[in-house]
Coordinates of N, CA and C and ligand atoms in Angstrom, one line a residue:
X7 N 19.6 20.1 -0.4 CA 18.3 20.1 -1.2 C 17.1 20.6 -0.3
X8 N 16.4 21.6 -0.7 CA 15.2 22.0 0.1 C 14.1 21.1 -0.3
X9 N 13.5 20.5 0.6 CA 12.4 19.6 0.3 C 11.1 20.4 0.4
X10 N 10.3 20.5 -0.8 CA 9.1 21.2 -0.7 C 7.9 20.3 -0.5
X11 N 8.0 19.1 -0.8 CA 7.0 18.1 -0.6 C 7.7 16.7 -0.6
X12 N 7.1 15.8 0.1 CA 7.6 14.5 0.1 C 6.6 13.5 -0.5
X13 N 7.0 12.7 -1.4 CA 6.1 11.7 -2.0 C 6.8 10.3 -2.0
X14 N 6.0 9.4 -1.6 CA 6.5 8.0 -1.5 C 5.5 7.0 -1.9
X15 N 6.0 5.9 -2.4 CA 5.2 4.7 -2.7 C 5.6 3.5 -1.9
X16 N 4.8 3.0 -1.1 CA 5.1 1.8 -0.3 C 4.7 0.6 -1.1
X17 N 5.3 -0.6 -0.6 CA 4.9 -1.8 -1.3 C 5.8 -2.9 -0.9
X18 N 5.4 -4.1 -1.3 CA 6.2 -5.3 -1.0 C 7.4 -5.3 -2.0
X19 N 7.2 -4.9 -3.2 CA 8.2 -4.9 -4.3 C 8.9 -6.3 -4.3
X20 N 8.1 -7.3 -4.6 CA 8.6 -8.7 -4.6 C 8.4 -9.4 -6.0
X21 N 9.0 -8.9 -7.1 CA 10.1 -7.9 -7.1 C 9.5 -6.6 -7.6
X22 N 10.3 -5.6 -7.5 CA 10.0 -4.3 -8.2 C 9.9 -4.5 -9.7
X23 N 9.0 -3.8 -10.3 CA 8.8 -4.0 -11.8 C 8.5 -2.6 -12.4
X24 N 8.4 -2.7 -13.8 CA 8.3 -1.4 -14.5 C 7.0 -0.7 -14.2
X25 N 6.0 -1.4 -13.8 CA 4.7 -0.7 -13.4 C 5.0 0.2 -12.2
X26 N 5.7 -0.3 -11.2 CA 6.1 0.6 -10.0 C 6.9 1.8 -10.5
X27 N 7.9 1.5 -11.3 CA 8.9 2.5 -11.6 C 8.3 3.6 -12.5
X28 N 7.5 3.2 -13.5 CA 6.9 4.1 -14.4 C 5.9 5.0 -13.6
X29 N 5.2 4.4 -12.7 CA 4.2 5.1 -11.9 C 4.9 6.2 -11.0
X30 N 6.0 5.8 -10.4 CA 6.7 6.7 -9.5 C 7.3 7.9 -10.3
X31 N 7.8 7.5 -11.4 CA 8.4 8.6 -12.3 C 7.4 9.6 -12.8
X32 N 6.3 9.0 -13.3 CA 5.3 9.9 -13.9 C 4.7 10.8 -12.8
X33 N 4.5 10.3 -11.6 CA 4.0 11.1 -10.5 C 5.0 12.2 -10.1
X34 N 6.3 11.8 -10.1 CA 7.3 12.9 -9.8 C 7.2 14.0 -10.8
X35 N 7.1 13.7 -12.1 CA 7.0 14.7 -13.1 C 5.7 15.5 -13.0
X36 N 4.6 14.8 -12.8 CA 3.3 15.4 -12.7 C 3.2 16.4 -11.6
X37 N 3.8 16.0 -10.4 CA 3.7 16.9 -9.2 C 4.8 18.0 -9.3
X38 N 5.8 17.8 -10.2 CA 6.9 18.7 -10.3 C 7.7 18.8 -9.1
X39 N 8.0 17.6 -8.4 CA 8.8 17.6 -7.3 C 10.2 16.9 -7.6
X40 N 11.2 17.1 -6.8 CA 12.5 16.6 -7.1 C 12.6 15.1 -7.2
X41 N 12.0 14.4 -6.2 CA 12.2 12.9 -6.2 C 11.0 12.2 -5.6
X42 N 10.9 11.0 -5.9 CA 9.9 10.2 -5.2 C 10.6 9.0 -4.6
X43 N 10.2 8.6 -3.4 CA 10.8 7.5 -2.7 C 10.0 6.2 -2.9
X44 N 10.7 5.1 -3.1 CA 10.0 3.8 -3.1 C 10.4 3.2 -1.7
X45 N 9.4 2.7 -1.0 CA 9.6 2.3 0.4 C 9.2 0.9 0.6
X46 N 10.1 -0.1 0.6 CA 9.7 -1.5 0.8 C 9.3 -1.7 2.2
X47 N 8.2 -2.5 2.4 CA 7.8 -2.9 3.7 C 8.7 -4.0 4.2
X48 N 8.9 -4.0 5.5 CA 9.8 -5.1 6.1 C 8.9 -6.4 6.1
X49 N 7.9 -6.3 6.9 CA 7.0 -7.4 7.1 C 5.6 -6.9 6.6
X50 N 5.1 -7.2 5.5 CA 3.8 -6.7 5.0 C 2.8 -7.1 6.0
X51 N 1.9 -6.2 6.4 CA 0.9 -6.6 7.4 C -0.5 -6.9 6.8
X52 N -0.6 -6.6 5.5 CA -1.9 -6.9 4.9 C -1.9 -8.1 3.9
X53 N -0.8 -8.8 3.9 CA -0.8 -9.9 2.9 C 0.2 -11.0 3.3
X54 N 0.3 -12.1 2.5 CA 1.2 -13.2 2.9 C 2.6 -12.7 2.9
X55 N 3.4 -13.3 3.8 CA 4.8 -12.9 3.8 C 5.6 -13.4 2.6
X56 N 6.4 -12.5 2.0 CA 7.1 -12.9 0.8 C 8.3 -13.8 1.3
X57 N 8.7 -14.7 0.4 CA 9.8 -15.6 0.7 C 11.1 -14.9 0.6
X58 N 11.2 -13.8 -0.3 CA 12.4 -13.1 -0.4 C 12.6 -12.2 0.9
X59 N 13.8 -12.1 1.3 CA 14.1 -11.4 2.5 C 13.9 -9.9 2.3
X60 N 13.7 -9.1 3.3 CA 13.6 -7.6 3.1 C 14.9 -7.1 2.4
X61 N 16.0 -7.7 2.8 CA 17.3 -7.2 2.2 C 17.3 -7.5 0.7
X62 N 16.8 -8.7 0.3 CA 16.8 -9.0 -1.1 C 15.8 -8.1 -1.9
X63 N 14.7 -7.8 -1.3 CA 13.7 -6.9 -2.0 C 14.3 -5.5 -2.1
X64 N 15.0 -5.1 -1.0 CA 15.6 -3.8 -1.1 C 16.8 -3.7 -2.1
X65 N 17.6 -4.8 -2.1 CA 18.7 -4.9 -3.1 C 18.1 -4.7 -4.5
X66 N 17.0 -5.4 -4.8 CA 16.4 -5.3 -6.2 C 16.0 -3.9 -6.4
X67 N 15.3 -3.3 -5.4 CA 14.8 -1.9 -5.6 C 16.0 -0.9 -5.8
X68 N 17.1 -1.1 -5.1 CA 18.2 -0.2 -5.2 C 18.8 -0.4 -6.6
X69 N 18.9 -1.6 -7.1 CA 19.4 -1.8 -8.5 C 18.5 -1.1 -9.5
X70 N 17.2 -1.2 -9.3 CA 16.2 -0.6 -10.2 C 16.3 0.9 -10.3
X71 N 16.7 1.6 -9.2 CA 16.7 3.1 -9.3 C 18.1 3.7 -9.4
X72 N 19.1 2.9 -9.4 CA 20.5 3.4 -9.3 C 20.8 4.4 -10.4
X73 N 20.2 4.3 -11.6 CA 20.5 5.3 -12.7 C 19.5 6.3 -12.8
X74 N 18.5 6.5 -11.9 CA 17.4 7.4 -12.1 C 17.4 8.4 -10.8
X75 N 17.9 9.6 -11.0 CA 18.0 10.5 -9.9 C 16.7 10.9 -9.3
X76 N 15.6 10.8 -10.1 CA 14.3 11.2 -9.6 C 13.6 10.2 -8.7
X77 N 14.3 9.0 -8.6 CA 13.7 7.9 -7.7 C 14.8 7.5 -6.7
X78 N 14.3 7.1 -5.5 CA 15.3 6.6 -4.6 C 14.6 5.6 -3.6
X79 N 15.5 4.7 -3.0 CA 14.9 3.7 -2.1 C 15.0 4.3 -0.7
X80 N 13.9 4.2 0.0 CA 13.8 4.6 1.4 C 13.7 3.4 2.2
X81 N 14.7 3.0 3.0 CA 14.7 1.7 3.7 C 14.2 1.8 5.1
X82 N 13.5 2.9 5.5 CA 13.1 3.1 6.9 C 12.3 2.0 7.4
X83 N 11.4 1.5 6.7 CA 10.5 0.4 7.2 C 11.3 -0.9 7.4
X84 N 12.2 -1.1 6.5 CA 13.0 -2.3 6.6 C 14.0 -2.2 7.8
X85 N 14.5 -1.0 8.1 CA 15.4 -0.8 9.2 C 14.7 -0.7 10.5
X86 N 13.4 -0.4 10.5 CA 12.7 -0.2 11.8 C 12.5 -1.5 12.6
X87 N 12.4 -1.3 13.9 CA 12.2 -2.5 14.7 C 10.7 -2.8 14.8
X88 N 9.8 -1.9 14.2 CA 8.4 -2.1 14.3 C 7.8 -2.7 13.1
X89 N 6.6 -3.3 13.1 CA 6.0 -3.8 11.9 C 5.7 -2.7 11.0
X90 N 5.5 -3.0 9.7 CA 5.3 -2.0 8.6 C 3.9 -1.4 8.6
X91 N 3.4 -0.8 9.6 CA 2.1 -0.2 9.5 C 2.3 1.2 9.0
X92 N 1.6 1.6 7.9 CA 1.8 2.8 7.3 C 1.6 4.0 8.2
X93 N 0.6 3.9 9.1 CA 0.4 5.0 10.1 C 1.6 5.3 10.9
X94 N 2.3 4.2 11.3 CA 3.6 4.4 12.1 C 4.6 5.1 11.3
X95 N 4.7 4.7 10.0 CA 5.7 5.3 9.1 C 5.4 6.8 8.9
X96 N 4.1 7.1 8.7 CA 3.7 8.5 8.6 C 4.0 9.3 9.8
X97 N 3.7 8.7 11.0 CA 4.0 9.5 12.2 C 5.5 9.7 12.3
X98 N 6.3 8.8 11.9 CA 7.8 9.0 12.0 C 8.2 10.1 11.0
X99 N 7.6 10.1 9.8 CA 7.9 11.1 8.8 C 7.5 12.5 9.4
X100 N 6.4 12.6 10.1 CA 6.0 13.9 10.6 C 6.9 14.3 11.7
X101 N 7.4 13.4 12.5 CA 8.4 13.7 13.5 C 9.7 14.3 12.9
X102 N 10.0 13.7 11.8 CA 11.3 14.1 11.1 C 11.1 15.4 10.3
X103 N 10.0 15.5 9.6 CA 9.8 16.7 8.7 C 8.9 17.8 9.2
X104 N 8.2 17.5 10.3 CA 7.3 18.5 10.9 C 5.9 18.4 10.3
X105 N 5.0 19.3 10.9 CA 3.6 19.2 10.6 C 3.2 19.9 9.3
X106 N 4.1 20.7 8.7 CA 3.7 21.6 7.6 C 4.0 21.0 6.2
X107 N 5.0 20.1 6.1 CA 5.4 19.6 4.8 C 4.3 18.8 4.1
X108 N 4.0 19.1 2.9 CA 3.1 18.2 2.2 C 3.7 16.8 2.0
X109 N 2.9 15.8 2.5 CA 3.4 14.4 2.3 C 2.4 13.7 1.4
X110 N 2.8 13.1 0.3 CA 1.9 12.4 -0.6 C 2.2 10.9 -0.6
X111 N 1.2 10.1 -0.3 CA 1.4 8.7 -0.4 C 0.8 8.2 -1.7
X112 N 1.6 7.6 -2.5 CA 1.2 7.2 -3.9 C 0.8 5.7 -3.7
X113 N -0.4 5.4 -4.3 CA -0.8 3.9 -4.3 C -1.7 3.6 -5.5
X114 N -1.6 2.4 -5.9 CA -2.5 1.9 -7.0 C -3.9 1.8 -6.5
X115 N -4.8 1.7 -7.4 CA -6.2 1.6 -7.0 C -6.5 0.4 -6.2
X116 N -5.8 -0.7 -6.4 CA -6.0 -1.9 -5.6 C -5.7 -1.7 -4.2
X117 N -4.6 -0.9 -3.9 CA -4.2 -0.6 -2.5 C -5.3 0.3 -1.9
X118 N -5.7 1.3 -2.7 CA -6.6 2.3 -2.2 C -8.0 1.6 -1.8
X119 N -8.4 0.7 -2.6 CA -9.7 0.0 -2.3 C -9.6 -0.8 -1.0
X120 N -8.4 -1.2 -0.7 CA -8.2 -2.0 0.6 C -8.0 -1.1 1.8
X121 N -7.9 0.2 1.6 CA -7.6 1.1 2.7 C -8.3 0.8 4.0
X122 N -9.7 0.6 4.0 CA -10.4 0.4 5.3 C -9.9 -0.8 6.1
X123 N -9.0 -1.7 5.5 CA -8.5 -2.8 6.3 C -7.2 -2.4 6.9
X124 N -6.7 -1.2 6.7 CA -5.4 -0.9 7.2 C -5.5 -0.4 8.7
X125 N -4.4 -0.6 9.4 CA -4.4 -0.2 10.8 C -4.6 1.3 11.0
X126 N -5.6 1.7 11.8 CA -5.9 3.1 12.1 C -6.0 3.9 10.8
X127 N -6.8 3.3 9.8 CA -6.8 3.9 8.5 C -7.4 5.3 8.5
X128 N -8.4 5.5 9.4 CA -9.0 6.9 9.4 C -8.0 8.0 9.7
X129 N -6.9 7.6 10.3 CA -5.9 8.7 10.7 C -5.0 9.0 9.5
X130 N -5.0 8.1 8.5 CA -4.0 8.3 7.4 C -4.1 9.7 6.8
X131 N -5.3 10.1 6.5 CA -5.5 11.4 5.8 C -5.2 12.6 6.7
X132 N -5.1 12.3 8.0 CA -4.7 13.5 8.9 C -3.2 13.7 8.8
X133 N -2.5 12.6 8.3 CA -1.0 12.7 8.2 C -0.5 12.9 6.8
X134 N -1.3 12.6 5.8 CA -0.7 12.7 4.4 C -1.9 12.8 3.4
X135 N -1.5 13.2 2.2 CA -2.4 13.1 1.1 C -2.3 11.7 0.5
X136 N -3.3 11.4 -0.4 CA -3.2 10.1 -1.1 C -3.3 10.4 -2.6
X137 N -2.3 9.9 -3.3 CA -2.4 10.0 -4.8 C -2.8 8.6 -5.3
X138 N -3.9 8.4 -5.9 CA -4.4 7.1 -6.3 C -4.1 7.0 -7.8
X139 N -3.5 5.9 -8.2 CA -3.1 5.7 -9.6 C -4.0 4.6 -10.1
X140 N -4.7 4.9 -11.2 CA -5.6 3.9 -11.8 C -4.7 2.7 -12.2
X141 N -5.3 1.5 -12.1 CA -4.5 0.3 -12.5 C -5.4 -0.6 -13.3
X142 N -4.9 -1.1 -14.4 CA -5.8 -1.9 -15.3 C -6.4 -3.1 -14.4
X143 N -7.7 -3.2 -14.6 CA -8.4 -4.3 -13.9 C -8.9 -4.0 -12.5
X144 N -8.6 -2.8 -12.0 CA -9.1 -2.4 -10.7 C -10.1 -1.2 -10.8
X145 N -11.3 -1.4 -10.5 CA -12.3 -0.3 -10.6 C -12.8 0.1 -9.3
X146 N -13.1 1.4 -9.3 CA -13.6 2.0 -8.1 C -15.1 1.8 -8.0
X147 N -15.7 1.3 -7.0 CA -17.1 1.1 -6.9 C -17.7 2.2 -6.0
X148 N -18.6 3.0 -6.6 CA -19.1 4.2 -5.8 C -19.8 3.8 -4.5
X149 N -20.3 2.6 -4.4 CA -21.1 2.2 -3.2 C -20.2 1.8 -2.0
X150 N -18.9 1.6 -2.2 CA -18.0 1.1 -1.2 C -17.8 2.1 0.0
X151 N -17.4 1.6 1.1 CA -17.1 2.5 2.2 C -16.1 3.5 1.8
X152 N -15.1 3.1 1.0 CA -14.1 4.1 0.6 C -14.6 5.2 -0.2
X153 N -15.8 5.0 -0.8 CA -16.4 6.1 -1.6 C -16.8 7.3 -0.7
X154 N -17.2 7.1 0.5 CA -17.5 8.2 1.4 C -16.3 9.0 1.8
X155 N -15.2 8.3 2.0 CA -13.9 8.9 2.2 C -13.5 9.8 1.0
X156 N -13.7 9.2 -0.1 CA -13.3 9.9 -1.4 C -14.1 11.2 -1.5
X157 N -15.5 11.0 -1.3 CA -16.3 12.2 -1.4 C -15.9 13.3 -0.5
X158 N -15.5 13.0 0.7 CA -15.1 14.1 1.6 C -13.7 14.6 1.4
X159 N -12.9 13.9 0.7 CA -11.5 14.4 0.6 C -11.0 14.6 -0.8
X160 N -11.7 14.2 -1.9 CA -11.2 14.3 -3.2 C -11.0 15.7 -3.7
X161 N -9.9 16.0 -4.4 CA -9.7 17.2 -5.1 C -9.2 16.9 -6.5
X162 N -9.3 17.8 -7.4 CA -8.8 17.6 -8.8 C -7.6 18.4 -9.1
X163 N -7.3 19.4 -8.3 CA -6.2 20.3 -8.6 C -5.0 19.9 -7.8
X164 N -3.9 19.5 -8.4 CA -2.7 19.0 -7.7 C -2.1 20.1 -6.8
X165 N -2.4 21.4 -7.1 CA -1.8 22.4 -6.3 C -2.4 22.4 -4.9
X166 N -3.6 21.9 -4.8 CA -4.2 21.7 -3.4 C -3.3 20.8 -2.6
X167 N -2.7 19.8 -3.2 CA -1.9 18.9 -2.5 C -0.6 19.5 -2.1
X168 N 0.0 20.3 -3.0 CA 1.3 20.9 -2.7 C 1.2 22.1 -1.8
X169 N 0.0 22.6 -1.6 CA -0.1 23.8 -0.7 C -0.7 23.5 0.7
X170 N -0.8 22.2 1.0 CA -1.3 21.9 2.3 C -0.6 20.6 2.7
X171 N -0.6 20.3 4.0 CA 0.3 19.2 4.5 C -0.4 17.8 4.3
X172 N -1.7 17.7 4.4 CA -2.4 16.4 4.4 C -3.9 16.6 4.1
X173 N -4.6 15.5 3.9 CA -6.0 15.5 3.9 C -6.7 15.4 2.6
X174 N -6.0 15.4 1.5 CA -6.7 15.3 0.2 C -6.4 14.0 -0.5
X175 N -7.4 13.6 -1.3 CA -7.2 12.4 -2.2 C -7.3 12.9 -3.6
X176 N -6.4 12.5 -4.5 CA -6.4 12.8 -5.9 C -6.2 11.6 -6.7
X177 N -7.0 11.5 -7.8 CA -6.9 10.4 -8.7 C -6.1 10.8 -9.9
X178 N -5.2 10.0 -10.3 CA -4.3 10.3 -11.5 C -4.3 9.2 -12.4
X179 N -4.5 9.5 -13.7 CA -4.4 8.5 -14.7 C -3.1 8.5 -15.4
X180 N -2.4 7.4 -15.6 CA -1.1 7.5 -16.3 C -1.0 6.3 -17.2
X181 N 0.1 6.2 -17.8 CA 0.3 5.1 -18.8 C 0.0 3.8 -18.1
X182 N -1.1 3.1 -18.6 CA -1.4 1.9 -17.9 C -0.5 0.8 -18.2
X183 N 0.2 0.2 -17.2 CA 1.0 -0.9 -17.4 C 0.5 -2.0 -16.5
X184 N -0.2 -3.0 -17.2 CA -0.8 -4.1 -16.5 C 0.2 -5.1 -16.0
X185 N 1.2 -4.6 -15.3 CA 2.3 -5.5 -14.8 C 2.0 -5.7 -13.3
X186 N 2.2 -6.9 -12.8 CA 2.2 -7.1 -11.4 C 3.3 -8.0 -11.0
X187 N 3.7 -7.9 -9.7 CA 4.8 -8.7 -9.2 C 4.4 -10.2 -9.2
X188 N 3.1 -10.4 -9.0 CA 2.5 -11.8 -9.1 C 2.8 -12.4 -10.5
X189 N 2.6 -11.6 -11.5 CA 2.8 -12.0 -12.9 C 4.3 -12.3 -13.1
X190 N 5.2 -11.5 -12.6 CA 6.6 -11.7 -12.7 C 7.0 -13.0 -12.0
X191 N 6.5 -13.2 -10.8 CA 6.9 -14.4 -10.1 C 6.4 -15.7 -10.8
X192 N 5.2 -15.6 -11.4 CA 4.6 -16.7 -12.1 C 5.4 -17.0 -13.4
X193 N 5.8 -15.9 -14.1 CA 6.6 -16.1 -15.4 C 7.9 -16.8 -15.0
X194 N 8.6 -16.3 -14.0 CA 9.9 -16.9 -13.7 C 9.7 -18.4 -13.2
X195 N 8.7 -18.5 -12.4 CA 8.4 -19.9 -11.8 C 8.0 -20.9 -12.9
X196 N 7.4 -20.4 -14.0 CA 7.1 -21.3 -15.2 C 8.3 -21.4 -16.2
X197 N 9.4 -20.8 -15.8 CA 10.6 -20.9 -16.7 C 10.7 -19.9 -17.8
X198 N 9.9 -18.9 -17.7 CA 9.9 -17.8 -18.8 C 10.7 -16.6 -18.3
X199 N 11.1 -15.9 -19.3 CA 11.9 -14.6 -19.0 C 11.0 -13.5 -18.7
X200 N 11.3 -12.7 -17.7 CA 10.4 -11.5 -17.4 C 11.1 -10.2 -18.0
X201 N 12.0 -10.4 -18.9 CA 12.8 -9.3 -19.5 C 11.8 -8.3 -20.1
X202 N 12.1 -7.0 -20.0 CA 11.3 -5.9 -20.4 C 10.1 -5.5 -19.6
X203 N 9.9 -6.4 -18.6 CA 8.8 -6.1 -17.6 C 9.5 -5.5 -16.3
X204 N 10.8 -5.9 -16.1 CA 11.5 -5.4 -15.0 C 12.9 -4.9 -15.5
X205 N 13.6 -4.1 -14.8 CA 14.9 -3.6 -15.3 C 15.9 -4.8 -15.4
X206 N 16.8 -4.7 -16.3 CA 17.8 -5.7 -16.5 C 18.6 -6.0 -15.3
X207 N 18.9 -4.9 -14.5 CA 19.7 -5.1 -13.3 C 19.0 -5.9 -12.3
X208 N 17.7 -5.8 -12.2 CA 16.9 -6.6 -11.3 C 16.8 -8.1 -11.7
X209 N 16.7 -8.3 -13.0 CA 16.7 -9.6 -13.6 C 18.0 -10.3 -13.3
X210 N 19.1 -9.6 -13.5 CA 20.5 -10.1 -13.3 C 20.6 -10.6 -11.8
X211 N 20.1 -9.7 -10.9 CA 20.1 -10.1 -9.5 C 19.3 -11.3 -9.2
X212 N 18.1 -11.4 -9.7 CA 17.2 -12.5 -9.5 C 17.9 -13.8 -9.9
X213 N 18.6 -13.7 -11.1 CA 19.3 -14.9 -11.6 C 20.5 -15.3 -10.7
X214 N 21.3 -14.2 -10.2 CA 22.4 -14.5 -9.4 C 22.0 -15.2 -8.1
X215 N 20.9 -14.7 -7.5 CA 20.4 -15.2 -6.2 C 19.5 -16.3 -6.4
X216 N 19.2 -16.7 -7.6 CA 18.2 -17.8 -7.9 C 16.9 -17.6 -7.2
X217 N 16.3 -16.5 -7.3 CA 15.0 -16.2 -6.7 C 13.9 -16.7 -7.6
X218 N 12.7 -16.9 -7.0 CA 11.5 -17.2 -7.7 C 11.6 -18.5 -8.5
X219 N 12.6 -19.4 -8.1 CA 12.8 -20.6 -8.8 C 13.4 -20.4 -10.2
X220 N 14.2 -19.4 -10.4 CA 14.7 -19.1 -11.8 C 15.8 -19.9 -12.3
X221 N 16.3 -20.9 -11.5 CA 17.6 -21.6 -11.9 C 17.4 -22.4 -13.1
X222 N 16.1 -22.7 -13.4 CA 15.9 -23.6 -14.6 C 15.6 -22.9 -15.9
X223 N 15.6 -21.5 -15.8 CA 15.3 -20.8 -17.0 C 16.4 -20.9 -18.1
X224 N 15.9 -21.2 -19.3 CA 16.8 -21.3 -20.4 C 16.9 -20.0 -21.2
X225 N 18.0 -19.8 -21.9 CA 18.1 -18.6 -22.7 C 18.2 -17.3 -21.9
X226 N 18.9 -17.3 -20.8 CA 19.0 -16.1 -20.0 C 19.8 -15.1 -20.8
X227 N 19.7 -13.8 -20.4 CA 20.5 -12.8 -21.1 C 21.9 -12.9 -20.7
Ligands
ATP29 P1 1.7 -8.4 -6.1 O1 1.3 -8.9 -7.5 O2 2.7 -9.3 -5.4 O3 0.4 -8.1 -5.3 P2 2.2 -5.7 -7.0 O4 2.7 -5.7 -8.4 O5 0.7 -5.2 -6.8 O6 2.5 -7.0 -6.2 P3 3.1 -4.2 -4.6 O7 4.5 -4.2 -4.1 O8 2.1 -5.0 -3.9 O9 3.1 -4.7 -6.2 O10 2.6 -2.8 -4.9 C1 3.1 -1.6 -4.4 C2 2.3 -0.4 -4.9 O11 2.5 -0.3 -6.3 C3 0.8 -0.6 -4.6 O12 0.3 0.7 -4.3 C4 0.3 -1.0 -6.0 O13 -1.1 -0.6 -6.2 C5 1.2 -0.3 -6.9 N1 1.4 -0.9 -8.2 C6 1.8 -2.2 -8.5 N2 1.8 -2.4 -9.8 C7 1.4 -1.3 -10.4 C8 1.2 -1.0 -11.8 N3 1.4 -1.8 -12.8 N4 0.7 0.3 -12.1 C9 0.4 1.2 -11.0 N5 0.6 0.9 -9.7 C10 1.1 -0.3 -9.4

């Protein structure tokens, strides 16, 4: 397969849910590229450590994408001996794919707003484009530090992303799914079913492994 552009969405995926999956699939179709990678972080550096192991989060992700050829799991951060700093991942991708390939990093608005707290964040746009997906409840404040970055890098034509290697930010509005992993963990923790918010294969795995305190849920599928 000739790769014309690489697009990936990083995250904790604790657990992966339909908000992640629908976002990745819509971006794949919108950009007109073959596949989008979902890349779980081994040790998230910007947030509390999840109780689920990297392998468990990867297992759930692999189950979620197994029937969808347009999505795949990229385990490079989990397999790496280094912490999951995005800048290191992008440098590794550049070493692997060269300087010319368009690389698009997909992230929700919440993640984009937190960008100035990321390690070596000013270098990220030298290494990749950023596709920002609006997320219910997260609004962009024009006065923020991130607004200056946006002003200097924002484009509205996706072809600009596909015809250059890095350096652009584009906002994309898609089917808003106000689902979060926090909500899934809370539902399960409260003894409720998360069915239809996550793929059935992921829910089966959660029950088998008794994750998120799900052993007490009644009326499992
Ligand atoms: P948590 O509730 O634990 O913070 P989360 O649901 O936000 O988790 P993450 O693994 O932290 O999931 O997110 C990975 C990426 O997916 C981030 O860029 C985040 O903005 C994005 N994302 C998560 N949920 C959605 C959603 N419903 N719609 C669009 N993007 C999403």
